[in-house]
PDB file of C-alpha atoms in Angstrom:
ATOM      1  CA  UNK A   1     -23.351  -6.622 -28.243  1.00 84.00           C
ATOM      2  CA  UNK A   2     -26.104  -6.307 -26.048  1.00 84.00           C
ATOM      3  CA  UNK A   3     -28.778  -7.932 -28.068  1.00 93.00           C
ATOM      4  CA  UNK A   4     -26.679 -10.584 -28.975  1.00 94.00           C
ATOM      5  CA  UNK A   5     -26.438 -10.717 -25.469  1.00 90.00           C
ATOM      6  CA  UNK A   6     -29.842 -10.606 -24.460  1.00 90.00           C
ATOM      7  CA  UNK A   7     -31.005 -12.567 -27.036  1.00 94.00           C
ATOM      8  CA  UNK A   8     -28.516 -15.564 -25.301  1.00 94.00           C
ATOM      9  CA  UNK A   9     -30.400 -14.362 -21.975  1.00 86.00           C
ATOM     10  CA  UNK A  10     -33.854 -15.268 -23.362  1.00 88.00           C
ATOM     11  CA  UNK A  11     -32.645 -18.309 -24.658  1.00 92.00           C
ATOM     12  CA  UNK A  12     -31.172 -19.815 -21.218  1.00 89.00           C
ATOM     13  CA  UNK A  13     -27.525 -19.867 -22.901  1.00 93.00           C
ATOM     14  CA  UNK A  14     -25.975 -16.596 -21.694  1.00 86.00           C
ATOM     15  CA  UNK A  15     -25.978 -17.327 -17.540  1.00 75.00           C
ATOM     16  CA  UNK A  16     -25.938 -13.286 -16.624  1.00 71.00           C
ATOM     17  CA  UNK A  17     -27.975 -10.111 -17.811  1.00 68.00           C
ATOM     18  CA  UNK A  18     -26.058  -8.395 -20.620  1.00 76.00           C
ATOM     19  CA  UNK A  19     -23.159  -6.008 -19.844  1.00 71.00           C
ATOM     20  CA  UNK A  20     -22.270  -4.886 -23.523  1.00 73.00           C
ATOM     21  CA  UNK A  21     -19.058  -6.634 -23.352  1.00 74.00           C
ATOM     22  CA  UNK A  22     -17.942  -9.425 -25.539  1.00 84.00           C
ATOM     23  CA  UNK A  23     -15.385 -11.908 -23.324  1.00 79.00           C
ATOM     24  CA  UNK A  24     -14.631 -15.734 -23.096  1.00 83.00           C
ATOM     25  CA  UNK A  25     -18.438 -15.937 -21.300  1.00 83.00           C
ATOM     26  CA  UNK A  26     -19.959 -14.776 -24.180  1.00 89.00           C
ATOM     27  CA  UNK A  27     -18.099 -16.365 -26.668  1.00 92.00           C
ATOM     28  CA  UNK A  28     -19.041 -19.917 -24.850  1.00 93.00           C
ATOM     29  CA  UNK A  29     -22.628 -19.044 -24.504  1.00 93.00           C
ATOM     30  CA  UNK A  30     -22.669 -18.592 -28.005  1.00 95.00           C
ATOM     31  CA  UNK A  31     -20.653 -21.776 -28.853  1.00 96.00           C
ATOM     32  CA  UNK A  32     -23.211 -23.048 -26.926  1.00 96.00           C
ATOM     33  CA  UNK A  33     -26.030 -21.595 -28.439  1.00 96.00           C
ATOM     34  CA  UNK A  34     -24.733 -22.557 -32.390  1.00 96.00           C
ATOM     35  CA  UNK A  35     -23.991 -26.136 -30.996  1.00 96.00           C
ATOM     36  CA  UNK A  36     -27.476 -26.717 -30.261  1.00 95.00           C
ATOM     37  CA  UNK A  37     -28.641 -25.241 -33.500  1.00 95.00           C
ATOM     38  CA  UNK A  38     -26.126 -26.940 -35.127  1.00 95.00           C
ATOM     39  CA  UNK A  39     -23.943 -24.266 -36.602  1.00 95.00           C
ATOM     40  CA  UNK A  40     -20.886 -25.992 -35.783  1.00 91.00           C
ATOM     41  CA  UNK A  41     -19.322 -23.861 -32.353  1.00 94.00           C
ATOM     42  CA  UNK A  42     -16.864 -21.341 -33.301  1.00 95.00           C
ATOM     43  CA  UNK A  43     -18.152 -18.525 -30.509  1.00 95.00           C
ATOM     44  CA  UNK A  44     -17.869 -16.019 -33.352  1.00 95.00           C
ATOM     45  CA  UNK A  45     -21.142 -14.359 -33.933  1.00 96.00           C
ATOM     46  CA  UNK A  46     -21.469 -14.726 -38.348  1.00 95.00           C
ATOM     47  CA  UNK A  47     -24.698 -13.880 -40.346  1.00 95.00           C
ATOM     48  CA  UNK A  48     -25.966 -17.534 -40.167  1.00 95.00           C
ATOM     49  CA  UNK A  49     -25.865 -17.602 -36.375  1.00 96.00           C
ATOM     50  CA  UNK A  50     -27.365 -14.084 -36.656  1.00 96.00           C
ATOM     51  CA  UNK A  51     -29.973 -15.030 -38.389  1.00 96.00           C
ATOM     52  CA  UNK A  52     -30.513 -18.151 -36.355  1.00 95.00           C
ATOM     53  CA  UNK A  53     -30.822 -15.947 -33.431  1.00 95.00           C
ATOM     54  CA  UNK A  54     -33.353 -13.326 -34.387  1.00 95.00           C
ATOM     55  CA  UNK A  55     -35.795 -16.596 -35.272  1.00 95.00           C
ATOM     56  CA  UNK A  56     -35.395 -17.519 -32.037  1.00 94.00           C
ATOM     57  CA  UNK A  57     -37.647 -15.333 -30.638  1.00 90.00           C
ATOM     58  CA  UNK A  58     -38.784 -11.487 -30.438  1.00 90.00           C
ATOM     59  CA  UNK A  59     -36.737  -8.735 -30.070  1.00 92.00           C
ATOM     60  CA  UNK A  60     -35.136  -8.009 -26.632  1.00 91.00           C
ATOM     61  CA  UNK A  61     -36.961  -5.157 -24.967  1.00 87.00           C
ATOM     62  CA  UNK A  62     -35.119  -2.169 -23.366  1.00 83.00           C
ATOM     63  CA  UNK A  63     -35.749  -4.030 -19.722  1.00 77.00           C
ATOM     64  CA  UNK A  64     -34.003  -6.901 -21.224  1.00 80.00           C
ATOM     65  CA  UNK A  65     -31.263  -4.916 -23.082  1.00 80.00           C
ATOM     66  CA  UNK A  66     -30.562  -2.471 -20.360  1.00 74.00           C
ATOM     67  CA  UNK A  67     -31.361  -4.430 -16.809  1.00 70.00           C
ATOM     68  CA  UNK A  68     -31.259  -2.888 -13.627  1.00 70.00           C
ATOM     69  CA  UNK A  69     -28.487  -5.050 -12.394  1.00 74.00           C
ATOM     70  CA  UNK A  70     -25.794  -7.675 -13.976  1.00 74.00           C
ATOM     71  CA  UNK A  71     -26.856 -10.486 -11.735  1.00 75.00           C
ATOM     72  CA  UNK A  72     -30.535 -11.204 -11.165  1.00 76.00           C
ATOM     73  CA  UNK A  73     -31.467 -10.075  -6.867  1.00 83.00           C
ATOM     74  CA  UNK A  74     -32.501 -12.990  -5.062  1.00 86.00           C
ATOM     75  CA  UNK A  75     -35.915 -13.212  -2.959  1.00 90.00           C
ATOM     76  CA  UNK A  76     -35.823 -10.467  -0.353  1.00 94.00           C
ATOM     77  CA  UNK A  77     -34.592 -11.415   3.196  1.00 96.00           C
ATOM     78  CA  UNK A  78     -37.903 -11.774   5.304  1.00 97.00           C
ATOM     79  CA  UNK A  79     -36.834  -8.457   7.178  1.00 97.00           C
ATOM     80  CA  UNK A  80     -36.798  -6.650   4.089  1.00 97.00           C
ATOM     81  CA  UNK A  81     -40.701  -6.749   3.570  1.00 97.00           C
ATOM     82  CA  UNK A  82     -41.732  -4.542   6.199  1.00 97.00           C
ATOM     83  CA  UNK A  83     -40.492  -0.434   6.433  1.00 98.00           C
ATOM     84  CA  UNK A  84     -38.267   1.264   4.822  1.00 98.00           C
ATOM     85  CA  UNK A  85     -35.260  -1.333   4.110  1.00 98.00           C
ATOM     86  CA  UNK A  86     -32.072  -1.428   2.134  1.00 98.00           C
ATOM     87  CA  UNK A  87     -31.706  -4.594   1.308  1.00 98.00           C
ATOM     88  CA  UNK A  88     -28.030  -5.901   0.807  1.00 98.00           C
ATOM     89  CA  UNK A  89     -27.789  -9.582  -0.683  1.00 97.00           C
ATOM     90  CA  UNK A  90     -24.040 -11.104  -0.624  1.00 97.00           C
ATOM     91  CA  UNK A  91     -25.416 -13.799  -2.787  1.00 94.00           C
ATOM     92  CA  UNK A  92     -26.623 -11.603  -5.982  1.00 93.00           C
ATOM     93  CA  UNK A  93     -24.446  -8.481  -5.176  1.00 95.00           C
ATOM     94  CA  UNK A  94     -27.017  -5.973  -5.142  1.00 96.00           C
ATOM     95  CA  UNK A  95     -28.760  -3.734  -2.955  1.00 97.00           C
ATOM     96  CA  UNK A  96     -32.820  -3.542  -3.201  1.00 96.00           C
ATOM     97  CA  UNK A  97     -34.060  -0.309  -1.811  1.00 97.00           C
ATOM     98  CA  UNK A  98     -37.431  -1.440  -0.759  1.00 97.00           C
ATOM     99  CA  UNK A  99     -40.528   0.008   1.222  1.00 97.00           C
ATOM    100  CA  UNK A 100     -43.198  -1.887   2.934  1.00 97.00           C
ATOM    101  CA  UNK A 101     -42.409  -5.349   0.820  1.00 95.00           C
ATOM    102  CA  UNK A 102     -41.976  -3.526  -2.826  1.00 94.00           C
ATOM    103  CA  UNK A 103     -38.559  -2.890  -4.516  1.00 92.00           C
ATOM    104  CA  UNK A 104     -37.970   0.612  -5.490  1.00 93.00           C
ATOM    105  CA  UNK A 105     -34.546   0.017  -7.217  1.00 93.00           C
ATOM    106  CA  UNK A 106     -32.164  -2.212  -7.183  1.00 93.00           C
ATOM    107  CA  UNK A 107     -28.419  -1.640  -7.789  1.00 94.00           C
ATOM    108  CA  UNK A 108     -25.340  -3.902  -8.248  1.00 94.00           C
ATOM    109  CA  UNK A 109     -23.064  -3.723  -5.422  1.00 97.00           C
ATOM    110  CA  UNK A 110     -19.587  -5.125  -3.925  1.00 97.00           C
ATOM    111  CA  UNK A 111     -18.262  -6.158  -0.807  1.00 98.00           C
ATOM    112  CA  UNK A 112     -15.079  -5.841   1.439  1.00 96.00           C
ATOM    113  CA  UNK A 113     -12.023  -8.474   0.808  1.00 94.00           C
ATOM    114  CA  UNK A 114     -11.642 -11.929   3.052  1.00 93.00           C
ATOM    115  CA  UNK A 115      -9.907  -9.053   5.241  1.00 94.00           C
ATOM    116  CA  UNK A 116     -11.800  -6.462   5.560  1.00 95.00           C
ATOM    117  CA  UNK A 117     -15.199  -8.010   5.305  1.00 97.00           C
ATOM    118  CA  UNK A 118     -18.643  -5.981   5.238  1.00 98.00           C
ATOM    119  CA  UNK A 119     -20.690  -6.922   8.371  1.00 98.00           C
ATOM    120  CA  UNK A 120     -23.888  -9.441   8.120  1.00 98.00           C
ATOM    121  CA  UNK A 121     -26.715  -8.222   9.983  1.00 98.00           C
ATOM    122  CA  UNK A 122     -29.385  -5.762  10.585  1.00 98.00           C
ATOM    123  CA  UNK A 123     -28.543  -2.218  10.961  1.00 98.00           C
ATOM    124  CA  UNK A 124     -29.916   1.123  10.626  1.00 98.00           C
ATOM    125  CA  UNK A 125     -28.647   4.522   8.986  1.00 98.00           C
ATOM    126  CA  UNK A 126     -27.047   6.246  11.557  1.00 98.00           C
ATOM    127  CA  UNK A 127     -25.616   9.368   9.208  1.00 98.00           C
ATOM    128  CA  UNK A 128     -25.358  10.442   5.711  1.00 98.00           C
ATOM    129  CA  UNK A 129     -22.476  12.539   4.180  1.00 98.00           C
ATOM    130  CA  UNK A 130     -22.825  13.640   0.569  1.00 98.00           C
ATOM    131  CA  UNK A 131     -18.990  14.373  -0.108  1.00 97.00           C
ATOM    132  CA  UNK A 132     -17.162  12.295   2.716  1.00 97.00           C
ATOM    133  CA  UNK A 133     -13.675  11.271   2.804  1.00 96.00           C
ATOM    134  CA  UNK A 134     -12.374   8.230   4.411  1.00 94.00           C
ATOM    135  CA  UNK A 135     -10.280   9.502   7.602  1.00 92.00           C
ATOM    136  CA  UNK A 136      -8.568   5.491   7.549  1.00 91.00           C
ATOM    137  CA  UNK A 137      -7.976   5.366   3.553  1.00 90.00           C
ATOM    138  CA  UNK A 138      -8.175   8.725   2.452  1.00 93.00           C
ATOM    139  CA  UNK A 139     -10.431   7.755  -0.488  1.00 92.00           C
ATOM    140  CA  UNK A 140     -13.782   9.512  -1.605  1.00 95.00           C
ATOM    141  CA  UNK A 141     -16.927   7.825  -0.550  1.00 97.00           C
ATOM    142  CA  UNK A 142     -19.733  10.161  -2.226  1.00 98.00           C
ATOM    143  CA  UNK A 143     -22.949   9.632  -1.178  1.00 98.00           C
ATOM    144  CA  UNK A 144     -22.307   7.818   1.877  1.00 98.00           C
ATOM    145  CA  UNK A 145     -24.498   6.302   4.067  1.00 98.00           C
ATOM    146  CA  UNK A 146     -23.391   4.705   7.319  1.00 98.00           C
ATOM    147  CA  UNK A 147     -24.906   1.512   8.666  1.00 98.00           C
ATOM    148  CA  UNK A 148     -21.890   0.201  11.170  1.00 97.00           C
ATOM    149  CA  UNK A 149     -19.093   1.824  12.342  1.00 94.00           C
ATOM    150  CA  UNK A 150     -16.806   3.085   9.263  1.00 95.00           C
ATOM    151  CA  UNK A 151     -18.823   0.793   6.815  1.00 98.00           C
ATOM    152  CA  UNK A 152     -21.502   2.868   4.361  1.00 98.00           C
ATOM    153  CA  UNK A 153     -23.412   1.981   1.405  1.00 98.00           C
ATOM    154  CA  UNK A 154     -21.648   4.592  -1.302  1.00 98.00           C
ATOM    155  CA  UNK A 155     -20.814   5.308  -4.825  1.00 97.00           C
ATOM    156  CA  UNK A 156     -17.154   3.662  -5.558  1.00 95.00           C
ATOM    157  CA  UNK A 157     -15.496   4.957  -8.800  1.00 90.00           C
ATOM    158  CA  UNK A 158     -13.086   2.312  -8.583  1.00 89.00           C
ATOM    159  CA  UNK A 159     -16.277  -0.180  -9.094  1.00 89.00           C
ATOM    160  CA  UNK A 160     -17.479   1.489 -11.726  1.00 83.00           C
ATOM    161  CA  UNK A 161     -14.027   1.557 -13.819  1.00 77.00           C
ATOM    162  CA  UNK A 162     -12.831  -2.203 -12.702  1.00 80.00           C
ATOM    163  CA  UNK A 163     -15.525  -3.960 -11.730  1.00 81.00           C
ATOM    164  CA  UNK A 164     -15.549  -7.034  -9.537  1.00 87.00           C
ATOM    165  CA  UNK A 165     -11.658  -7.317 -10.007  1.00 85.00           C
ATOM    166  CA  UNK A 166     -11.359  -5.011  -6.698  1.00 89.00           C
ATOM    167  CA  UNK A 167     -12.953  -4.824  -3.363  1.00 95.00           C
ATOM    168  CA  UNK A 168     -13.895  -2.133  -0.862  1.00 96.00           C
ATOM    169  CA  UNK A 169     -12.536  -1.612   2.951  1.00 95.00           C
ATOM    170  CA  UNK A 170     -15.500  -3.049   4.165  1.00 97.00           C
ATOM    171  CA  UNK A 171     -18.278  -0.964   2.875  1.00 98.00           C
ATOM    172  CA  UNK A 172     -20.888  -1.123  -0.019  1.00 98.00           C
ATOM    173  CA  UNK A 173     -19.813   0.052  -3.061  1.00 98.00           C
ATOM    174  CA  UNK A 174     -22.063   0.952  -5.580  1.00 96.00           C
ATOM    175  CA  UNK A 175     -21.226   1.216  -9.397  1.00 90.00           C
ATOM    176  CA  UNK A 176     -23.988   3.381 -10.649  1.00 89.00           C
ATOM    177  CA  UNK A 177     -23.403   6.850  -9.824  1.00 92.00           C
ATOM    178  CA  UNK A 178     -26.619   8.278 -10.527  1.00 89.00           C
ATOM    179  CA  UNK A 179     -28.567   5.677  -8.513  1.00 92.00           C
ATOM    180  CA  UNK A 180     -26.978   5.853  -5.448  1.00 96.00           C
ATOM    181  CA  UNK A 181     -27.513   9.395  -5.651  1.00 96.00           C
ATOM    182  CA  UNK A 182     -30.821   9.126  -5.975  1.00 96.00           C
ATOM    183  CA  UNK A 183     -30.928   6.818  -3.017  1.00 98.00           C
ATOM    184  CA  UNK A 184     -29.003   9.421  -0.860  1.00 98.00           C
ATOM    185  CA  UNK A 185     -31.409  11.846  -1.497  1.00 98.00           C
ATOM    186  CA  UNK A 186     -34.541   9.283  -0.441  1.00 98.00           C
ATOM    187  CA  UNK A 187     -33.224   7.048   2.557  1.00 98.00           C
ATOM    188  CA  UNK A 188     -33.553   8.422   6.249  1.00 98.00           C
ATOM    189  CA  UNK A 189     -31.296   8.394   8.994  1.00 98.00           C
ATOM    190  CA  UNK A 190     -33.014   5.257  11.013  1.00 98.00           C
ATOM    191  CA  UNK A 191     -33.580   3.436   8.138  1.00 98.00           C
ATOM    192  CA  UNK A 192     -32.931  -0.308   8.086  1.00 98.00           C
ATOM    193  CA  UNK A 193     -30.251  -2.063   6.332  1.00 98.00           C
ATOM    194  CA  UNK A 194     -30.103  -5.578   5.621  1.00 98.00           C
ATOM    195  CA  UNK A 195     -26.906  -6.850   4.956  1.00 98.00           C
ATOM    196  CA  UNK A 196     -27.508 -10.884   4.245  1.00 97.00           C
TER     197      UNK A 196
END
């Protein structure tokens, strides 16, 4: 599913990196793709549109297959290029880690609810806690790194099983487990955060 996927990607029919799953924005993407080909518009991947597709163009690569983030980031906020910076973009839902103007990694993220929204605004790390708790909501926040008040960037295993369908307290919620560990173990208490 992914290289059918990507292959959309390349193309400029599929509107989002590939996630490996096959819905209704797939399906259209590929309608789209066989009407322009003329293959009729069915959104059911057969051997002619298969074919069609690999002729298109070269094989996905593994950057293309397997991106860093389902959304593309957007251009870092201007306080992001200087430092040590995590960089939080509302508008692309992800979370550059960037020092002194270069990415590092980049991760998707979500956001708190229309009542419980995450903070805009430049922060700074002002503690980390591996294995903390919530006190408020009693829910694991691994990997945590506070920013402002009760709101941290940290792994969310209720992101990584449902997605954008939910929404955190507040904080940043991070999908990829292994990542934001990672981070944890780099970032500094007085580092900034960007949250744009």
């Amino acid at each position: 599913m992914r290289a059918l996927q990507a292959r959309l990607w390349l193309l400029g029919f599929f509107r989002q990196q590939p996630t490996g799953y096959f819905g209704d924005v797939t399906a259209q993407a590929l309608a789209a793709f066989q009407r322009d080909r003329g293959l009729g518009a069915s959104g059911v991947l057969d051997a002619a549109t298969w074919a069609r597709l690999r002729a298109a163009g070269p094989a996905p690569t593994k950057a293309a297959l397997y991106p860093e983030t389902t959304l593309p980031p957007t251009r870092p906020d201007p306080r992001c290029l200087t430092g040590r910076a995590l960089c939080v973009s509302k508008k692309s839902r992800t979370l550059a880690w960037m020092v002194d103007g270069r990415v590092v990694s980049v991760m998707d993220v979500r956001f708190g609810s229309a009542y419980t929204p995450t903070r805009d605004g430049t922060f700074k790390v002002y503690w980390k806690s591996r294995d903390h708790v919530s006190t408020i909501y009693h829910t694991p926040m691994p990997y945590a790194l506070f920013f402002s008040g009760g709101q941290a960037v940290h792994y969310s295993p209720d992101f990584a099983a449902r997605g954008y369908a939910g929404a955190s307290h507040g904080c940043v919620n991070v999908r990829d487990k292994a990542k934001v560990a990672a981070l944890f173990d780099t970032v500094r208490t007085g580092d900034k955060v960007i949250v744009y």
